[in-house]
PDB file of N, CA, C and O in Angstrom:
ATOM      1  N   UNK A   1     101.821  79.145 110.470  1.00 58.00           N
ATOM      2  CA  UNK A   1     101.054  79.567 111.619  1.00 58.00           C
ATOM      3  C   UNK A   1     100.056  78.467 111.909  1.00 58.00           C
ATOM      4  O   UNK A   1      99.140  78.068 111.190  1.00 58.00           O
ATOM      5  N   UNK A   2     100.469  78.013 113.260  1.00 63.00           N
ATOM      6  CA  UNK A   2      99.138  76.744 113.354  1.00 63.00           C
ATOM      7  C   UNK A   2      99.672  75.694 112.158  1.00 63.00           C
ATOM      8  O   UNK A   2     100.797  75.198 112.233  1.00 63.00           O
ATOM      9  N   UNK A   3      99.124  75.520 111.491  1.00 71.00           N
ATOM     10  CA  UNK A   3      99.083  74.253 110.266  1.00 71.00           C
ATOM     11  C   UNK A   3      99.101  75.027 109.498  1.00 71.00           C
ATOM     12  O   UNK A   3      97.920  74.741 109.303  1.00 71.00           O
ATOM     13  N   UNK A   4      99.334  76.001 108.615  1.00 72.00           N
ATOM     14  CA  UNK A   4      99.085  76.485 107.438  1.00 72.00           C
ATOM     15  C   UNK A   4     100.917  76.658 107.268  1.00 72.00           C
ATOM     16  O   UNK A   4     101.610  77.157 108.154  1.00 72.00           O
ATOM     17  N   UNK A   5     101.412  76.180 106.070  1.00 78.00           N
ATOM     18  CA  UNK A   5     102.302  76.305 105.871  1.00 78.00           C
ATOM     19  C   UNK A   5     102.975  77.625 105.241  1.00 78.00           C
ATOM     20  O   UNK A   5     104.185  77.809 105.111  1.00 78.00           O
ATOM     21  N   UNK A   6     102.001  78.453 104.898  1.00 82.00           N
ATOM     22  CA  UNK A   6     101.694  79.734 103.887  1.00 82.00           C
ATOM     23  C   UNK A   6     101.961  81.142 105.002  1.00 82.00           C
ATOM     24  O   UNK A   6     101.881  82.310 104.620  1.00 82.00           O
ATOM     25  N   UNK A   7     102.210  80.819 106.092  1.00 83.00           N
ATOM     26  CA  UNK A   7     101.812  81.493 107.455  1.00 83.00           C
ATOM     27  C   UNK A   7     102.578  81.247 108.408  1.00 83.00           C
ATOM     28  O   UNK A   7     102.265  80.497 109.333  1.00 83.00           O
ATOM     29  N   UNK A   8     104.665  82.374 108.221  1.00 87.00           N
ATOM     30  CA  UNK A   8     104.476  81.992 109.965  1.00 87.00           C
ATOM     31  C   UNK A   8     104.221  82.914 110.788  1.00 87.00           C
ATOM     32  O   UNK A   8     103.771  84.025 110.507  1.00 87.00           O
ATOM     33  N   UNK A   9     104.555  82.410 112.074  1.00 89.00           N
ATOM     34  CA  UNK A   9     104.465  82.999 113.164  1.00 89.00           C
ATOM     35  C   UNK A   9     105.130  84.497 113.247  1.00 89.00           C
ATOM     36  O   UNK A   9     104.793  85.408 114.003  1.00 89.00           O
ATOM     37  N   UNK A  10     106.340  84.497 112.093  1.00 92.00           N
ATOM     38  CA  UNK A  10     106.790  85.959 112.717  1.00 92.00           C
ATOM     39  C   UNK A  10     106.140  86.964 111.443  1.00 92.00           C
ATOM     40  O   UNK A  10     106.227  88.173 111.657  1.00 92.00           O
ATOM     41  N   UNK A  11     105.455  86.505 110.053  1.00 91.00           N
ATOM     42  CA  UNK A  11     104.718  87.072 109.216  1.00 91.00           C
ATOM     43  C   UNK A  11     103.904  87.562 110.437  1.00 91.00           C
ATOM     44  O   UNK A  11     104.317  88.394 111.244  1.00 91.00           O
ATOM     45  N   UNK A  12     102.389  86.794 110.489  1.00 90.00           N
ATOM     46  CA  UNK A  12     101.586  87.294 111.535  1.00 90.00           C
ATOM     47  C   UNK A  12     102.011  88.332 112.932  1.00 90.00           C
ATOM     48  O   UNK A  12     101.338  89.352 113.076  1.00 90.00           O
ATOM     49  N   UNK A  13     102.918  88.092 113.740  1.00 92.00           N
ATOM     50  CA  UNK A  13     103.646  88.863 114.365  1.00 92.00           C
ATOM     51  C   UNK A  13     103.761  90.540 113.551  1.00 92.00           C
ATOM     52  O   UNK A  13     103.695  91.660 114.058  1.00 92.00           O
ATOM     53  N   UNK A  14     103.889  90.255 112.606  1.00 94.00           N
ATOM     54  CA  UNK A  14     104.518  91.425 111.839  1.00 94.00           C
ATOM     55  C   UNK A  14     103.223  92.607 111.141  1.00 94.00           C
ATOM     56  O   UNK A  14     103.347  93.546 110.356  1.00 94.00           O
ATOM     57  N   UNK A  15     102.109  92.081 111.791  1.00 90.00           N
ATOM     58  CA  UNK A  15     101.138  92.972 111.645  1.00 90.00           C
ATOM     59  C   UNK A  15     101.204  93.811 112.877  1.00 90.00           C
ATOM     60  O   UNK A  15     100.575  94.867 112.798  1.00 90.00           O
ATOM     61  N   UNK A  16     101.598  93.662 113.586  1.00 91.00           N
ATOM     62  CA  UNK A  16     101.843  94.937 115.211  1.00 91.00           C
ATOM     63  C   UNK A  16     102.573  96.267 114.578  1.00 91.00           C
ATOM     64  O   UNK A  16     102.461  97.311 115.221  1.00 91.00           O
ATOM     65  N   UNK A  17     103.269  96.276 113.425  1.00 94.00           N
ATOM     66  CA  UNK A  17     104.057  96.923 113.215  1.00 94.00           C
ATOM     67  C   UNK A  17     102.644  98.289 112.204  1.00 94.00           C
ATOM     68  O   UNK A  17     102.872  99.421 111.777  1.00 94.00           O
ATOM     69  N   UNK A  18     101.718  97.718 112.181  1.00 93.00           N
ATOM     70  CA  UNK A  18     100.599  99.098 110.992  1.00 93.00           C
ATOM     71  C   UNK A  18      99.507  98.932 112.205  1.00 93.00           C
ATOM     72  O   UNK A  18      98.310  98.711 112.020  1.00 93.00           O
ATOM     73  N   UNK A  19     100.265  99.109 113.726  1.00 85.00           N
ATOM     74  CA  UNK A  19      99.655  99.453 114.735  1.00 85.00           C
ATOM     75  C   UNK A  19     100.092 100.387 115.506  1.00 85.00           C
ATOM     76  O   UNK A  19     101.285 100.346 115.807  1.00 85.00           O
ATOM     77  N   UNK A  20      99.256 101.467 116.025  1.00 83.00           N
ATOM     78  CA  UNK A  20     100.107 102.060 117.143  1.00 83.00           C
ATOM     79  C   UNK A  20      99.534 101.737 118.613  1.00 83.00           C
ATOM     80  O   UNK A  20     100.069 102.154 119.640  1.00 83.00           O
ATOM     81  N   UNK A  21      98.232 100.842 118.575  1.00 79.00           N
ATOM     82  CA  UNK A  21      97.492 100.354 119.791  1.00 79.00           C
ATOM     83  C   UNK A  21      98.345  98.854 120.136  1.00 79.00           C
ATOM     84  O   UNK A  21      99.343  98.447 119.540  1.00 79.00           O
ATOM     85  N   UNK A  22      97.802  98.349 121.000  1.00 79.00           N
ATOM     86  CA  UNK A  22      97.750  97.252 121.513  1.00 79.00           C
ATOM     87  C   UNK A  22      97.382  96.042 120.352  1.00 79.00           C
ATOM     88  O   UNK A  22      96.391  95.929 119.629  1.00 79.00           O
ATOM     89  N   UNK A  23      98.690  95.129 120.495  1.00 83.00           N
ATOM     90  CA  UNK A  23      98.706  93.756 119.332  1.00 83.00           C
ATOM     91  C   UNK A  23      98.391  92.276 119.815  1.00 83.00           C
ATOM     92  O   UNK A  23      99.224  91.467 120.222  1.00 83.00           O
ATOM     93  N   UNK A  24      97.419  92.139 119.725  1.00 84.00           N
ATOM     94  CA  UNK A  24      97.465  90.608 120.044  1.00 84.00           C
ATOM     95  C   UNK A  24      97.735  89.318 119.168  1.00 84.00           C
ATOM     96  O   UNK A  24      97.163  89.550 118.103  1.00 84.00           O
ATOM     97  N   UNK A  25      98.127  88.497 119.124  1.00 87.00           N
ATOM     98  CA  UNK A  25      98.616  87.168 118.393  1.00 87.00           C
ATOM     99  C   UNK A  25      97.966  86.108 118.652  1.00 87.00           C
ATOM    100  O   UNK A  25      98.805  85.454 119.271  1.00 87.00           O
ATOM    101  N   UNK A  26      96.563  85.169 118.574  1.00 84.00           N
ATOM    102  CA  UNK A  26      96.202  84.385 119.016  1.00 84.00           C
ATOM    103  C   UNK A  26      95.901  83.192 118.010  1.00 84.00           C
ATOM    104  O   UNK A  26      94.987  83.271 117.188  1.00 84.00           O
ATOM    105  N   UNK A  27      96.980  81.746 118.164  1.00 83.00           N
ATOM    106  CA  UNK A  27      96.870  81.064 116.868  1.00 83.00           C
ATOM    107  C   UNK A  27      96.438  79.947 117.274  1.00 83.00           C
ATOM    108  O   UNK A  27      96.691  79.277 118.276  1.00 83.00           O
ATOM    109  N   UNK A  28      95.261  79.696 115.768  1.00 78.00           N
ATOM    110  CA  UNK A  28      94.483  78.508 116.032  1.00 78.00           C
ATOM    111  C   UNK A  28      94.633  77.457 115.202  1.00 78.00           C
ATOM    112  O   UNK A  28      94.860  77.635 114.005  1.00 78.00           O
ATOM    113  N   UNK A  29      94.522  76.216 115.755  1.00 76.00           N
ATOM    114  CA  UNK A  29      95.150  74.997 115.063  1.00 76.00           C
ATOM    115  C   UNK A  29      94.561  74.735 113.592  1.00 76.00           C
ATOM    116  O   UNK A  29      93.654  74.000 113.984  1.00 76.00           O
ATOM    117  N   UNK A  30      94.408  74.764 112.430  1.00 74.00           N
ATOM    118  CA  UNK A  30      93.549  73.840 111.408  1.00 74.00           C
ATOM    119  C   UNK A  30      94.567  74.758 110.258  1.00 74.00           C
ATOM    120  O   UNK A  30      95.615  75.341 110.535  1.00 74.00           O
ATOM    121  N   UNK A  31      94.012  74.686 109.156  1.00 71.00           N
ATOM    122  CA  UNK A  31      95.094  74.887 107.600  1.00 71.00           C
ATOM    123  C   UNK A  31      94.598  76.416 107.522  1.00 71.00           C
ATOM    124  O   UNK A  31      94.287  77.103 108.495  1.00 71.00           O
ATOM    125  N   UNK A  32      94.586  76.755 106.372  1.00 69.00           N
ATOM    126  CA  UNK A  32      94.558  78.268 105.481  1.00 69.00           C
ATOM    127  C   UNK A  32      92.736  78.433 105.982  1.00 69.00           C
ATOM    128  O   UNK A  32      92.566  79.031 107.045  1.00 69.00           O
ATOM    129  N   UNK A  33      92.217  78.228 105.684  1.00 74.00           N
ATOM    130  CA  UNK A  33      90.515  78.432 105.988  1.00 74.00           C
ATOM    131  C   UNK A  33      90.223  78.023 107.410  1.00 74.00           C
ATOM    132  O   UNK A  33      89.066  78.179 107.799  1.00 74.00           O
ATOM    133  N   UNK A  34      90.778  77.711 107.923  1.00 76.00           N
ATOM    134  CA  UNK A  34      90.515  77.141 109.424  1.00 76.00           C
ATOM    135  C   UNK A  34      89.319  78.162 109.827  1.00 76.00           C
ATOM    136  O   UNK A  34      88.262  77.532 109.847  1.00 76.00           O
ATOM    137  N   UNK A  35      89.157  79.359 110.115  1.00 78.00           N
ATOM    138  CA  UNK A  35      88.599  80.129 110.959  1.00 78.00           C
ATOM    139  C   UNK A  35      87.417  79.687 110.476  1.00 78.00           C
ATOM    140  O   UNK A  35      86.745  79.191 111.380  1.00 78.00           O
ATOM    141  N   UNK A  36      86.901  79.665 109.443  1.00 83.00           N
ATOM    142  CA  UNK A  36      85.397  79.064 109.169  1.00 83.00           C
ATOM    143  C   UNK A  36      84.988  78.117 109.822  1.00 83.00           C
ATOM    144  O   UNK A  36      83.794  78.121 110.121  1.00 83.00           O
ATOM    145  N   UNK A  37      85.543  77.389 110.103  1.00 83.00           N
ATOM    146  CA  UNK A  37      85.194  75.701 111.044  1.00 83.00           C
ATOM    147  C   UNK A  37      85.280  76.261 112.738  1.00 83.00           C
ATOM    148  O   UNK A  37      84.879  75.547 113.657  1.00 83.00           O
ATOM    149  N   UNK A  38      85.971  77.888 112.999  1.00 84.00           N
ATOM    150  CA  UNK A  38      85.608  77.893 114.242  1.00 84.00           C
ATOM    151  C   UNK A  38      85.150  79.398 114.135  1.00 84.00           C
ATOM    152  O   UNK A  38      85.678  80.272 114.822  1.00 84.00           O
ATOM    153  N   UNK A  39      84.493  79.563 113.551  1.00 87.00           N
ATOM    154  CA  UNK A  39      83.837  81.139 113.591  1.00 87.00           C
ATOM    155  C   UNK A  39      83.233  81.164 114.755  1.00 87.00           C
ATOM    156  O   UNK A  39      83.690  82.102 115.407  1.00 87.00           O
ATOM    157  N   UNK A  40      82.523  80.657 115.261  1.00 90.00           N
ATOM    158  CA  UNK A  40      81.649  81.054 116.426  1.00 90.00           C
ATOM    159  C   UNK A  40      82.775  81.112 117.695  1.00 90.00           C
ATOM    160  O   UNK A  40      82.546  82.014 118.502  1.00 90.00           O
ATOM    161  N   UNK A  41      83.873  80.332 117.955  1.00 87.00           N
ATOM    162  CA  UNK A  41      84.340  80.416 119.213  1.00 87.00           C
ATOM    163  C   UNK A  41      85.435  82.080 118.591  1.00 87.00           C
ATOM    164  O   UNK A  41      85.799  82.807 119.516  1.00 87.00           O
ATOM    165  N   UNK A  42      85.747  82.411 117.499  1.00 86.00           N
ATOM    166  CA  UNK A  42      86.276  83.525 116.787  1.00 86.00           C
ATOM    167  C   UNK A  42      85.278  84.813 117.352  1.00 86.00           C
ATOM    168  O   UNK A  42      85.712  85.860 117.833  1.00 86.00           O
ATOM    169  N   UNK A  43      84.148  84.534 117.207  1.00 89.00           N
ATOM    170  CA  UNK A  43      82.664  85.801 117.672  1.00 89.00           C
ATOM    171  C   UNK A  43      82.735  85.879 118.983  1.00 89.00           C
ATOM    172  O   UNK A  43      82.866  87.053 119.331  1.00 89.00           O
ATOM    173  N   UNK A  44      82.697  84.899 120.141  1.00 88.00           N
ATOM    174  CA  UNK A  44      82.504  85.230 121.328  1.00 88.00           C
ATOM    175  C   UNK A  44      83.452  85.615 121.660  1.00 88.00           C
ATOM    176  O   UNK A  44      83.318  86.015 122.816  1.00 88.00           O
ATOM    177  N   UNK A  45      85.159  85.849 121.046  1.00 85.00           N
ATOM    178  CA  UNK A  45      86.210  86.408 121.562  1.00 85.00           C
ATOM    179  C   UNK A  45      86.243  87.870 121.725  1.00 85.00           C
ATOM    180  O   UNK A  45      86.490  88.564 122.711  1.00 85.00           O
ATOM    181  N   UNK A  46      85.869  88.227 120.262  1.00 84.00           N
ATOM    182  CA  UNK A  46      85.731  89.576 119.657  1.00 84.00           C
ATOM    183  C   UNK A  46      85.325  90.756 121.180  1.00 84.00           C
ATOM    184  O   UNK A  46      85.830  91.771 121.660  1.00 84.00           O
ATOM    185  N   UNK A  47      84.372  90.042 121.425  1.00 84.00           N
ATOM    186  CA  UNK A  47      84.008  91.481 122.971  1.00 84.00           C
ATOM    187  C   UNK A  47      84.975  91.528 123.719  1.00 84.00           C
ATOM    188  O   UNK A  47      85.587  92.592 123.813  1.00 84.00           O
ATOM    189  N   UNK A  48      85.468  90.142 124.617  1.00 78.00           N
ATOM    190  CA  UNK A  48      86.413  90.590 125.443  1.00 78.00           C
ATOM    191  C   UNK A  48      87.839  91.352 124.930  1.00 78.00           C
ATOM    192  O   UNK A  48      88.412  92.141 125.681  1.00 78.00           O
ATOM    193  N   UNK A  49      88.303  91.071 123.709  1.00 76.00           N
ATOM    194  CA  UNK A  49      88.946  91.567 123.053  1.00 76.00           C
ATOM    195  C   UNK A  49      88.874  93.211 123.399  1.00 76.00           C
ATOM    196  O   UNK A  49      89.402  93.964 124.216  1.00 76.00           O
ATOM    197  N   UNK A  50      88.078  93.305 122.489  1.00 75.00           N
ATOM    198  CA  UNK A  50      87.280  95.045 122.584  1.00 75.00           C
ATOM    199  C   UNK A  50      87.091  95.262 123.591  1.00 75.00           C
ATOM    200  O   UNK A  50      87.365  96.456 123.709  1.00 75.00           O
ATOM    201  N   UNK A  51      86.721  94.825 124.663  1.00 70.00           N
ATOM    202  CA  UNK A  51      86.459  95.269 125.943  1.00 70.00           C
ATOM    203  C   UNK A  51      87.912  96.146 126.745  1.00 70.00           C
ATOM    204  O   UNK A  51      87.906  97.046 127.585  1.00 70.00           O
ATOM    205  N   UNK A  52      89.002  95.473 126.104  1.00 64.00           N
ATOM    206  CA  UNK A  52      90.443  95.926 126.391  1.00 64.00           C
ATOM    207  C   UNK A  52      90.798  97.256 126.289  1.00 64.00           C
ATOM    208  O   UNK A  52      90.849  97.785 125.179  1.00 64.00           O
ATOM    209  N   UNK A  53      91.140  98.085 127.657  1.00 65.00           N
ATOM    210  CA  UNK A  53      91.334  99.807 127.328  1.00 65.00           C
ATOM    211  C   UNK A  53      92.934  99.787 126.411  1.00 65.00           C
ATOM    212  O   UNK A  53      94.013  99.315 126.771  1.00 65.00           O
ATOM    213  N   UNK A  54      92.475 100.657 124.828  1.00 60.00           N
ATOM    214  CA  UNK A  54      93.597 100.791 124.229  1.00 60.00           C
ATOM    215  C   UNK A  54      94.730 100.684 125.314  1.00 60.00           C
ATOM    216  O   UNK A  54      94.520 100.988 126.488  1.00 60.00           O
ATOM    217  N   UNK A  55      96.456 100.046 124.657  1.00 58.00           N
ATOM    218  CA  UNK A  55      97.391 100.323 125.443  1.00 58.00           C
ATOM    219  C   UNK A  55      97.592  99.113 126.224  1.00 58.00           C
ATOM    220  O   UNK A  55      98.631  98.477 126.396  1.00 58.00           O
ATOM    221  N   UNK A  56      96.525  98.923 126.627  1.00 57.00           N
ATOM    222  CA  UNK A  56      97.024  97.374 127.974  1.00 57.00           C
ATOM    223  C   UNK A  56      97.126  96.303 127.250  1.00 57.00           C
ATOM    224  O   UNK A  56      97.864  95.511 127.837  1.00 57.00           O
ATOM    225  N   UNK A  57      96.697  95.829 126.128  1.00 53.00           N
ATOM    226  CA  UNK A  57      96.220  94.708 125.875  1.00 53.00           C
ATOM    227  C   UNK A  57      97.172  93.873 124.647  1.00 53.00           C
ATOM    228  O   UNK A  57      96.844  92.747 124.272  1.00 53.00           O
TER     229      UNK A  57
END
């Protein structure tokens, strides 16, 4: 997934399945820890995210 070799795309994908809402998939470039180096652009997503009426999104 992205650069992490530990991670693909259809693993991640495969979390929609211990959902019955709305799944999103959004992959970001860097290795296994990546999200730490972009936590903050990770935080300002989070609302619009949530902002999403279950179902559409």
């Amino acid at each position: 997934m992205g650069d992490d070799p530990e991670v693909t795309h259809d693993d991640a994908r495969a979390w929609s399945l211990h959902t019955e809402q709305a799944f999103g998939l959004r992959v970001f470039g860097g290795g296994h820890l990546h999200l730490v180096a972009r936590q903050q652009e990770i935080i300002r997503m989070i609302p619009d995210r949530a902002a999403v009426p279950l179902g559409t999104g």
